Tab-separated table of C-alpha atoms in Angstrom:
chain	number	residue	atom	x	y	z
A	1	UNK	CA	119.615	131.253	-25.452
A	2	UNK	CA	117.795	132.358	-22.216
A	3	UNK	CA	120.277	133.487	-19.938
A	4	UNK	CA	120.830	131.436	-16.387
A	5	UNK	CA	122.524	132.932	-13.460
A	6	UNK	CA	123.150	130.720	-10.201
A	7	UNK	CA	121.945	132.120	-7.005
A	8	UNK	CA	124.571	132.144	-4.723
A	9	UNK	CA	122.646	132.774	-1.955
A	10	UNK	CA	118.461	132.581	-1.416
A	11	UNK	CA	119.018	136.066	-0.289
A	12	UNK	CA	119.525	136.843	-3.880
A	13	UNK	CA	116.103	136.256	-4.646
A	14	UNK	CA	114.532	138.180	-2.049
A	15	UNK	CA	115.075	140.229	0.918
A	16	UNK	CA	119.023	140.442	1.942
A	17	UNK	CA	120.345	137.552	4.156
A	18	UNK	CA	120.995	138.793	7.834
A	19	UNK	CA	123.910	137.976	9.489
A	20	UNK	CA	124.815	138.577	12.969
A	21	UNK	CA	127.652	141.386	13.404
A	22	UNK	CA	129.857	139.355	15.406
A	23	UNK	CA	129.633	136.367	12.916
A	24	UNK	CA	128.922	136.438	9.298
A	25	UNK	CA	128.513	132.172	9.100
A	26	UNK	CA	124.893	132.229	10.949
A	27	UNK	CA	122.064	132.779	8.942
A	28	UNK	CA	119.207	135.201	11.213
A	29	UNK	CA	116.643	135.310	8.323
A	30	UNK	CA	116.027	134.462	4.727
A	31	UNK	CA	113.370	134.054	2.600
A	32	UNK	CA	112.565	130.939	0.041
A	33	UNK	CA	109.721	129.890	-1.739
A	34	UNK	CA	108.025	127.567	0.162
A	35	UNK	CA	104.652	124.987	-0.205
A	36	UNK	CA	101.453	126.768	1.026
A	37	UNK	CA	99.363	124.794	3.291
A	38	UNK	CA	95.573	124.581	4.819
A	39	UNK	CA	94.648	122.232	7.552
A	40	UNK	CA	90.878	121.128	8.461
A	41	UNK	CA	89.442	119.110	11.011
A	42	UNK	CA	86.906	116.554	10.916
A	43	UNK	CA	84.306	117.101	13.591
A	44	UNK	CA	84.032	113.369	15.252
A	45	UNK	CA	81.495	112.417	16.626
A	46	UNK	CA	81.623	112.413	21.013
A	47	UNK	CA	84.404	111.093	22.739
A	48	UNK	CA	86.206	111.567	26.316
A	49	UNK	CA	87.402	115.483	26.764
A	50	UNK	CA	86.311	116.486	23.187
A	51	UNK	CA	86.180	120.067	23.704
A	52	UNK	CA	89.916	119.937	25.463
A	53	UNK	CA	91.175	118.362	22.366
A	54	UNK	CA	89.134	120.030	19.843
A	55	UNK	CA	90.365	123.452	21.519
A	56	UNK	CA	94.372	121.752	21.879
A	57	UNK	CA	94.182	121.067	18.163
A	58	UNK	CA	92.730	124.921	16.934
A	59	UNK	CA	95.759	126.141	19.003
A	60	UNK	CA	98.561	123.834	18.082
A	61	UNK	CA	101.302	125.887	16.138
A	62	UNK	CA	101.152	126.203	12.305
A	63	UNK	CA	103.426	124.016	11.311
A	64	UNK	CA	106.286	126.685	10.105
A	65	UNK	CA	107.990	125.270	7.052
A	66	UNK	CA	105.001	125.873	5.195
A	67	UNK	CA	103.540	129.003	4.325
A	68	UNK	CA	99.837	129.238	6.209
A	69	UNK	CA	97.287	129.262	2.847
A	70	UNK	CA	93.842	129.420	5.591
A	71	UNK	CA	90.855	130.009	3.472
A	72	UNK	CA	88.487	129.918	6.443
A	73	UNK	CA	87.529	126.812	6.217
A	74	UNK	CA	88.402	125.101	9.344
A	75	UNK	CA	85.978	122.357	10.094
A	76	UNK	CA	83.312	120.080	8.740
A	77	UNK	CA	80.710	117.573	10.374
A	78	UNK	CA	80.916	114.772	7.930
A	79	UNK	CA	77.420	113.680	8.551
A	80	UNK	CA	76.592	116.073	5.969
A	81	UNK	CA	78.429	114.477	3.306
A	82	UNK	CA	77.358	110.863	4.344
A	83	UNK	CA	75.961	108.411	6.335
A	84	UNK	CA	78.610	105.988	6.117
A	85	UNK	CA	80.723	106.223	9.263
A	86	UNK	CA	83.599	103.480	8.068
A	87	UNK	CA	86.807	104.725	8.521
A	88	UNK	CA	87.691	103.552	4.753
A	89	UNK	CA	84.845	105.706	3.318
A	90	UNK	CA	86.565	108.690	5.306
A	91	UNK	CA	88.349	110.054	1.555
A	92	UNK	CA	85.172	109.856	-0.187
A	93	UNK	CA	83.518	111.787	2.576
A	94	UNK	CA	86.638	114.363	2.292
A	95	UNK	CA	86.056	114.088	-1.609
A	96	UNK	CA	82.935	114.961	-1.651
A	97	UNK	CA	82.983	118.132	0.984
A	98	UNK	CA	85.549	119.783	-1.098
A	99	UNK	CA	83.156	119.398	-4.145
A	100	UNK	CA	79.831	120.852	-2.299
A	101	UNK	CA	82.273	123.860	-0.881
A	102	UNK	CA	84.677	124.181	-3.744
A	103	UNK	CA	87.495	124.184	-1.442
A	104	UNK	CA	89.575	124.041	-4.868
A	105	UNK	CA	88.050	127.487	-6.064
A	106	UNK	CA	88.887	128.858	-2.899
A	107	UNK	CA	92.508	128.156	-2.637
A	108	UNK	CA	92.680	129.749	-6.090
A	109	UNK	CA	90.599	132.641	-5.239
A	110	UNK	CA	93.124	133.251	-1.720
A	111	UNK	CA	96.403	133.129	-4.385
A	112	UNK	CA	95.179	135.819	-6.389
A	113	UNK	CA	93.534	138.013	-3.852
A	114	UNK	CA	90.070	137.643	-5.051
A	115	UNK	CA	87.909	140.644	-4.580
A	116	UNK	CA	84.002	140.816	-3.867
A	117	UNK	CA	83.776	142.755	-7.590
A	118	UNK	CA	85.542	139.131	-9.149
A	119	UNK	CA	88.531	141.325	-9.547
A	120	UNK	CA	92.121	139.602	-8.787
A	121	UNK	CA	96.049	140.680	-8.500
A	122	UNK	CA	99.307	139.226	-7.540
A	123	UNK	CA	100.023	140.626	-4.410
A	124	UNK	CA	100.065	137.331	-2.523
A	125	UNK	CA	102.345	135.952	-5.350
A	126	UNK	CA	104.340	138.662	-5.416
A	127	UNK	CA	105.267	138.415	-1.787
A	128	UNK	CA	105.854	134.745	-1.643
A	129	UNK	CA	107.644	134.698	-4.387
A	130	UNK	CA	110.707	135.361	-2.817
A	131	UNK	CA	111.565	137.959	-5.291
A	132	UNK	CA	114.947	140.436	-5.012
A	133	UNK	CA	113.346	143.720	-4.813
A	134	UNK	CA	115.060	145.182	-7.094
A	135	UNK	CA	114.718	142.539	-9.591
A	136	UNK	CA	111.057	142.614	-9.196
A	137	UNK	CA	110.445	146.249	-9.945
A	138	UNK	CA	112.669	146.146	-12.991
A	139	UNK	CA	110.969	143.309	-14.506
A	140	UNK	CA	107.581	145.046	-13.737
A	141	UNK	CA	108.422	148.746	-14.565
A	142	UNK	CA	105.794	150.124	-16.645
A	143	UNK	CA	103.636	147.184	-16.414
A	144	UNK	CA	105.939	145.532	-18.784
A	145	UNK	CA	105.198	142.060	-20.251
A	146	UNK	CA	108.490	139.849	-19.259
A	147	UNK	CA	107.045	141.472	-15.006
A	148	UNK	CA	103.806	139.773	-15.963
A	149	UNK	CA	104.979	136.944	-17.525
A	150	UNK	CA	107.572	137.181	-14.374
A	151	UNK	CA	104.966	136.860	-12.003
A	152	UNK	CA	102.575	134.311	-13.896
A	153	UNK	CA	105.452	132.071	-13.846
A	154	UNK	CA	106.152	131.865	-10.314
A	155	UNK	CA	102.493	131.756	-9.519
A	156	UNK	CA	102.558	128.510	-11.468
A	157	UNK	CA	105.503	126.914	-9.346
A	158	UNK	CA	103.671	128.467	-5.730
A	159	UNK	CA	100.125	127.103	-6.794
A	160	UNK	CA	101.274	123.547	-8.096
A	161	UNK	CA	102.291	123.296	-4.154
A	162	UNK	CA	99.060	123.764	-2.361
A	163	UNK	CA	97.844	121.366	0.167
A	164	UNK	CA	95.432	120.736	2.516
A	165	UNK	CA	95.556	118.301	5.167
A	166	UNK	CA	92.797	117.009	6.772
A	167	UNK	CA	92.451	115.205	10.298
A	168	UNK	CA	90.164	113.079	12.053
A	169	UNK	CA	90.995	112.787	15.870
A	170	UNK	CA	90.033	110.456	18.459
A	171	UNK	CA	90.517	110.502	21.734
A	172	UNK	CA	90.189	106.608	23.667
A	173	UNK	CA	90.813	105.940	27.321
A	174	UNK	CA	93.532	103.584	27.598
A	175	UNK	CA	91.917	101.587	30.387
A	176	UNK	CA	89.253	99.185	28.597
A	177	UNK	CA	92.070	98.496	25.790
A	178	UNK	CA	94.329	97.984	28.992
A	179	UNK	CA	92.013	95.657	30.611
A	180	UNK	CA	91.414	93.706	27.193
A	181	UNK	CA	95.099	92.830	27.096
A	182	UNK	CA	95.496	92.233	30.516
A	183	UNK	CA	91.805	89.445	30.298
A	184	UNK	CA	93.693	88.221	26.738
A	185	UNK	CA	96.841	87.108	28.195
A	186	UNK	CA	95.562	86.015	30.987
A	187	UNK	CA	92.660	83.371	29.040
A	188	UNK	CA	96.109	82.679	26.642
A	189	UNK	CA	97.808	80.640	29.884
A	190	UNK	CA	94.991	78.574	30.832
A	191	UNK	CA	96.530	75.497	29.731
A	192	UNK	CA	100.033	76.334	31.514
A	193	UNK	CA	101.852	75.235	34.301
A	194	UNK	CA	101.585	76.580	37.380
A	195	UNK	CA	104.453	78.108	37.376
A	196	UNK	CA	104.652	80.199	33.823
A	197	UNK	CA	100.965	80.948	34.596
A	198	UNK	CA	101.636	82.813	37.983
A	199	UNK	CA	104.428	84.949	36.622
A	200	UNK	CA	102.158	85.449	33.344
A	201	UNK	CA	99.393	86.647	35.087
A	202	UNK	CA	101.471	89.012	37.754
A	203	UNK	CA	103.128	90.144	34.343
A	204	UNK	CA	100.048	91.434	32.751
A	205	UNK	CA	98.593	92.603	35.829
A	206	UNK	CA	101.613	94.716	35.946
A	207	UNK	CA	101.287	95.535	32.538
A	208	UNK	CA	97.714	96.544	33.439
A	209	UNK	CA	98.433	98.805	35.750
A	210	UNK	CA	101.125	100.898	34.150
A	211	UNK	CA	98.793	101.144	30.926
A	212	UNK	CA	95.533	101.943	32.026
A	213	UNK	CA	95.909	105.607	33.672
A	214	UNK	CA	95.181	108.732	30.715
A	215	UNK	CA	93.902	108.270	27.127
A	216	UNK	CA	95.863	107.666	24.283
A	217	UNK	CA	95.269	110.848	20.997
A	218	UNK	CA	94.689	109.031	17.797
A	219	UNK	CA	95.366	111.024	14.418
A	220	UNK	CA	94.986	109.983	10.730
A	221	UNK	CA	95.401	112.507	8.775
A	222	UNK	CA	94.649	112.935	4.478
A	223	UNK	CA	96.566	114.495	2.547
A	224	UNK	CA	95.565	116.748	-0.801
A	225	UNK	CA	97.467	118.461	-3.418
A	226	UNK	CA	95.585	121.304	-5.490
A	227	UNK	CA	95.622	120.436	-9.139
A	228	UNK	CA	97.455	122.820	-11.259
A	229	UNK	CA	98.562	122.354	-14.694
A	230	UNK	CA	98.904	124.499	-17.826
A	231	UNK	CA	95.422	123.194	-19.139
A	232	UNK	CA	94.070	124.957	-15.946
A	233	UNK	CA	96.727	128.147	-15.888
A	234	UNK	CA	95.033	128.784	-19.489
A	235	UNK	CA	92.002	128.456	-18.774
A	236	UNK	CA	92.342	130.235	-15.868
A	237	UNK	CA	94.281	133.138	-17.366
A	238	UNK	CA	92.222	132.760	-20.610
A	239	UNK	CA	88.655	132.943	-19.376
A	240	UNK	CA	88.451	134.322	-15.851
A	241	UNK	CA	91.271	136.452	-14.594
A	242	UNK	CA	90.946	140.635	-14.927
A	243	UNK	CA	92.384	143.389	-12.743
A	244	UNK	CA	90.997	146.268	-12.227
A	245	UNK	CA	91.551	147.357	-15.489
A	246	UNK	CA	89.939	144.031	-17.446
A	247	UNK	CA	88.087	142.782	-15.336
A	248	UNK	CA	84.047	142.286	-17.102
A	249	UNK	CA	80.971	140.440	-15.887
A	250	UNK	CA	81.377	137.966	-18.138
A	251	UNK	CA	84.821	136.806	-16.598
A	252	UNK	CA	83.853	137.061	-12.929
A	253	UNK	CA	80.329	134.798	-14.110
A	254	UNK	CA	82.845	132.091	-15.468
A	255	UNK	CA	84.947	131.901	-11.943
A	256	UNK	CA	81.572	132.332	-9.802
A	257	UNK	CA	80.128	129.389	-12.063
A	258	UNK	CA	82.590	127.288	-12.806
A	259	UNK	CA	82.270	124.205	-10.503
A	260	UNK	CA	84.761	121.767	-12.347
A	261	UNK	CA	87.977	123.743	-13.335
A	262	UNK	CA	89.199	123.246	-9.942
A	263	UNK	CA	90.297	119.855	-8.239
A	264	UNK	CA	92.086	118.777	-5.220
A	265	UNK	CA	94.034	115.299	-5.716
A	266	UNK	CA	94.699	112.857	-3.079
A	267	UNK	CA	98.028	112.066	-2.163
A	268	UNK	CA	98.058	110.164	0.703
A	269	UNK	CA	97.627	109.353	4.309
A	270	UNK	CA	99.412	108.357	7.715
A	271	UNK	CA	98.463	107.457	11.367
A	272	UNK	CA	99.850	108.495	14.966
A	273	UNK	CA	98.845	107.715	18.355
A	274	UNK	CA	100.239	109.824	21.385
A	275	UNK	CA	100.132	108.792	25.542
A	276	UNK	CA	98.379	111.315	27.472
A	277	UNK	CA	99.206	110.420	30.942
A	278	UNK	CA	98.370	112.166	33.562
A	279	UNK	CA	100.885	110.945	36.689
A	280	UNK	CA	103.414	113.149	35.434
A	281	UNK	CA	106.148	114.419	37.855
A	282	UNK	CA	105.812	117.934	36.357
A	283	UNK	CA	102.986	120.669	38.114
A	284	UNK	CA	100.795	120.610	35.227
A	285	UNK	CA	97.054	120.820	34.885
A	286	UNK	CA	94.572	118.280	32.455
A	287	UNK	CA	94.439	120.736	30.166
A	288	UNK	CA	97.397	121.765	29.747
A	289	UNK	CA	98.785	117.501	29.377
A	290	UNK	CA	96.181	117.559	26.614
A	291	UNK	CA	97.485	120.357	24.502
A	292	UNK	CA	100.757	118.745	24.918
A	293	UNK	CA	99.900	115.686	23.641
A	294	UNK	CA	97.069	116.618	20.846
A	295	UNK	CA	100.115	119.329	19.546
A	296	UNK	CA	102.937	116.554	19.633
A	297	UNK	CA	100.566	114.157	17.642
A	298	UNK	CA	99.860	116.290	15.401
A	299	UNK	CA	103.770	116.709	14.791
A	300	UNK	CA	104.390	113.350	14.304
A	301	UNK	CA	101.672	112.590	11.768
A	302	UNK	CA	102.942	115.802	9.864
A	303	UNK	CA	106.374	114.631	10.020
A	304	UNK	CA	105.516	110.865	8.720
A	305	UNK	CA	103.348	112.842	5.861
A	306	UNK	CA	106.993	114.484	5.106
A	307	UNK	CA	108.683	111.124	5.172
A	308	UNK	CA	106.251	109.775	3.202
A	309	UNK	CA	105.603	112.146	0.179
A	310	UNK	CA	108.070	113.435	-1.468
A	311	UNK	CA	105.993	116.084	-3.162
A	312	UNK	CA	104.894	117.392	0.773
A	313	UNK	CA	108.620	117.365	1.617
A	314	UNK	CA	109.566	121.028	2.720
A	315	UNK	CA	112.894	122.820	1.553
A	316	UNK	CA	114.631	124.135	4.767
A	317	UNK	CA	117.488	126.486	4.452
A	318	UNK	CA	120.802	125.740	6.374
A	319	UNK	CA	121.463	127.747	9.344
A	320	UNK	CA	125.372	127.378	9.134
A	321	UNK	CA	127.905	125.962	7.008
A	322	UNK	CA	130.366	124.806	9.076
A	323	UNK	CA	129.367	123.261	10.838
A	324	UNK	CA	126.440	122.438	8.995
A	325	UNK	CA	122.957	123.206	10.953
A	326	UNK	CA	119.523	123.362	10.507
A	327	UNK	CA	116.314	124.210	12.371
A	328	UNK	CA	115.031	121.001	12.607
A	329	UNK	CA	114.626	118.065	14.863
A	330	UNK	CA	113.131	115.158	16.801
A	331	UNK	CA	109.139	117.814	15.841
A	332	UNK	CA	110.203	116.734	12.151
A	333	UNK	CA	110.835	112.876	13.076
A	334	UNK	CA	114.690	112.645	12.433
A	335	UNK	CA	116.646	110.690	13.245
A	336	UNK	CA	120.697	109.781	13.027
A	337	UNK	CA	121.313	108.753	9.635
A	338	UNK	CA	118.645	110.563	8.024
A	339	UNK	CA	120.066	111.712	3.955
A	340	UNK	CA	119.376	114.955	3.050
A	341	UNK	CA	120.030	116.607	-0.380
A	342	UNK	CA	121.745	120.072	-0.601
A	343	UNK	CA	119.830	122.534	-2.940
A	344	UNK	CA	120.731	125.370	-4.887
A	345	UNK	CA	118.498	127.548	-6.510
A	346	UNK	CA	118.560	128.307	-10.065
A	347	UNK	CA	116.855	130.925	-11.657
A	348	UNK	CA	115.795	131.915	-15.561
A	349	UNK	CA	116.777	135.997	-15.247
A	350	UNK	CA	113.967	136.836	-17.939
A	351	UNK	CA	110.970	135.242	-16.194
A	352	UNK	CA	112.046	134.442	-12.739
A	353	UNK	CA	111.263	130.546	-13.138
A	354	UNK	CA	113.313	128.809	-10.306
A	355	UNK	CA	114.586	125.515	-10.199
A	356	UNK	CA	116.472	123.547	-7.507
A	357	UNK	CA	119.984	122.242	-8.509
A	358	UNK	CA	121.270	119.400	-6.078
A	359	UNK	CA	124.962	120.246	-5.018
A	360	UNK	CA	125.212	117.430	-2.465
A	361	UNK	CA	124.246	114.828	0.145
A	362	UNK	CA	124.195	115.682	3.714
A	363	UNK	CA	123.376	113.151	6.915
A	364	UNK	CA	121.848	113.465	10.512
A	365	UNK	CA	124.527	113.395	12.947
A	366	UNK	CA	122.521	111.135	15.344
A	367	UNK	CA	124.477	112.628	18.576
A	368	UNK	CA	123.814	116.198	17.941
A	369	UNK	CA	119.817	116.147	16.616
A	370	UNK	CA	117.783	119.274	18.459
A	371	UNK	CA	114.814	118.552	20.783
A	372	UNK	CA	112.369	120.752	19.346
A	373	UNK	CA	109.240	119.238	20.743
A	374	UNK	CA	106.220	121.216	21.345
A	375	UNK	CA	106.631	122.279	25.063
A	376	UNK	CA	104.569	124.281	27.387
A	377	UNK	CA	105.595	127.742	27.265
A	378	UNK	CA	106.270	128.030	30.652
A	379	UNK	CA	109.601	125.384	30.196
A	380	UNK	CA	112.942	126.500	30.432
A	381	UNK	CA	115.439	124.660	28.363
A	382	UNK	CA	118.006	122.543	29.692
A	383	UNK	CA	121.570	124.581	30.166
A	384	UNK	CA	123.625	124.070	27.103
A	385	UNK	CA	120.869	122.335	25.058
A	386	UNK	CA	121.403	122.347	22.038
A	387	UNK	CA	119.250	124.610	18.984
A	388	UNK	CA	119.671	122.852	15.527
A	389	UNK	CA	120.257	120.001	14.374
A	390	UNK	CA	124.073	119.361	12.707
A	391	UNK	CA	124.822	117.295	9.897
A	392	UNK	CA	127.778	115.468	8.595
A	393	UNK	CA	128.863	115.400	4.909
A	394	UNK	CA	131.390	118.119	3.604
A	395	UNK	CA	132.415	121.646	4.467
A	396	UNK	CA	131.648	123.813	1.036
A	397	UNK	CA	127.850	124.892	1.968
A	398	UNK	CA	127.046	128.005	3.315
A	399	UNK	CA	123.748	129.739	5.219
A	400	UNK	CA	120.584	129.852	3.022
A	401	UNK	CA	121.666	126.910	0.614
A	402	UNK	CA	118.468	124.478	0.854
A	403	UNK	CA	117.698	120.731	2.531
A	404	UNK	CA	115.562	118.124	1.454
A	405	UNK	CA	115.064	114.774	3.301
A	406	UNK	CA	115.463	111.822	0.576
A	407	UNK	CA	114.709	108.301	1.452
């Protein structure tokens, strides 16, 4: 029977856990396998303070739960790819982009370090695979087959959790929808007293005034999942892959050629809109209110992605036991109440396959959930603000265990 061992810690599998000397409770650093991501942009056609937004979004923070998977790729004009500019037809569009430029192929060729002579290795693999050192290099001394087989098999669980996101972004002055509101209500109390239809009006014209200043940033973004199964791994394996020690022209003709092997599936897709206001209190120029907004959107249409599919849903290691912390917040969309499952990894000694064993159910403490907005970099936190978010629900986990949201 294949022997199982329990990781008590996700240092265990990789580097050693760091713990500050004057406390040995707060996790400083670990390393867990984590989903690999790419993000792409549809180029829109004009709208009000494109290149500010365009420029906010290429310099909005990775989002740091997942591992950053960029294969170059960071654009398209979908004009290319159709005619039809209906927002429905948008995944078709996407669809057929990744087929012309085998974005698929791509993501495969950036896991195993694809050379220009077609050879490949594990290197990437190896270090997101959240290996122990030591573990590693006895498994692979002398080239042995249980380190290959090792590393195949955790290339199967880091591939099968490759996405790519892409976004189409809009920016609309608030103003003319403002103004349509305002004229609607206003036609809606022609038949009214005289009464109701003075405060109605002096209502909307309110209303009006408050909403028209800035432009609103509106997001839908479309999420993909690479396809990668064991009919692919073998064919893959079977047909294509070499080192430099196998590799032959035929293989590298196979991967160079091979335009179907490799699929993205569609997973799903979600919508945010973000105020971008700009008679703020705060000293801050246009630009700078635009990258705060167009980075904060983004956030929140990531986040509802995470709500939404569980396959997208990132592991997150606890920063403390007791009490129980995380680093996440408001950026990831929680809220008080929000379940969480308690993972603990479990790991097959002879070929490193690791699964996650759920030890327990964990909840948003709704009066102690961190602020970790994008900010300007200039902001100071508030004195005594708080850094994590803490969670209610028992008192036997420890730094490093892993969190998943559930619904």
């Amino acid at each position: 029977m294949t022997k199982r061992i329990f990781i008590t810690t996700i240092a265990a599998l990789c580097t050693s856990m760091l713990f500050a000397q004057e406390s040995q409770k707060e996790m400083k650093e670990t390393k867990y396998r984590r989903s690999s991501l790419h993000t792409i942009l549809i180029e829109s056609s004009d709208f009000p303070k494109k290149d500010q937004v365009i420029n906010a979004y290429y310099g909005a923070p990775f989002p740091n739960k997942y591992d950053n998977h960029n294969i170059g790729e960071k654009s398209f004009n979908p004009a290319k790819y159709s005619n039809d500019t209906i927002e429905s037809k948008t995944p078709e569009v996407i669809e057929k982009y990744f087929k012309d430029q085998q974005i698929a192929k791509k993501l495969v060729a950036k896991w195993y370090n694809r050379q220009a002579d077609g050879c490949f290795d594990f290197s990437l693999i190896h270090d997101r695979g959240a290996f122990n050192a030591s573990f590693l290099d006895a498994k692979t001394a002398a080239a042995s087959s249980d380190g290959q087989y090792l590393l195949k098999s955790a290339g199967t669980e880091l591939i099968n959790n490759t996405f790519v996101v892409v976004s189409k972004m809009k920016f609309v002055e608030n103003e003319p929808i403002a103004r349509a509101i305002r004229d609607g209500i206003i036609l809606s109390l022609n038949n009214a007293n005289e009464m109701v239809r003075t405060m109605g009006v002096k209502a909307a014209e309110k209303a009006y005034e408050k909403g028209k200043e800035g432009y609103s940033v509106w997001t839908t973004s479309y999420l993909y999942k690479l396809k990668w199964n064991p009919e692919v791994e073998g064919i893959f394996y079977g047909e294509m892959y070499g080192d430099k020690s196998d590799m032959t022209a035929s293989k590298k003709a196979k991967f160079d050629n091979n335009t179907d092997l490799f699929q993205m599936e569609f997973v799903g897709s979600q919508k945010s809109t973000t105020l971008v206001t700009f008679s703020l209190k705060e000293k801050r120029t246009e630009d700078q209110i635009i990258n705060l907004s167009v980075t904060r959107n983004i956030d929140k249409v990531f986040a509802k992605l995470q709500k939404n599919y569980d396959v997208f849903k990132p592991k997150v290691p606890l920063f403390t036991g007791d009490p129980i912390t995380a680093k996440i917040g408001l950026k990831e969309g929680l809220e008080g109440g929000d379940k969480f499952e308690v993972l603990e990894a479990v790991m097959d000694e002879k070929t490193g396959k690791i699964e996650y064993k759920k030890i327990g159910t964990i909840k948003v403490d709704g009066n102690k959930i961190w602020d970790n907005n994008f900010n300007l970099g200039d902001e100071v936190p508030a004195e005594g603000a708080i850094d994590r978010t803490t969670f209610k629900g028992g008192s036997k986990y420890y730094p490093g265990l892993l969190i998943r949201q559930i619904k």
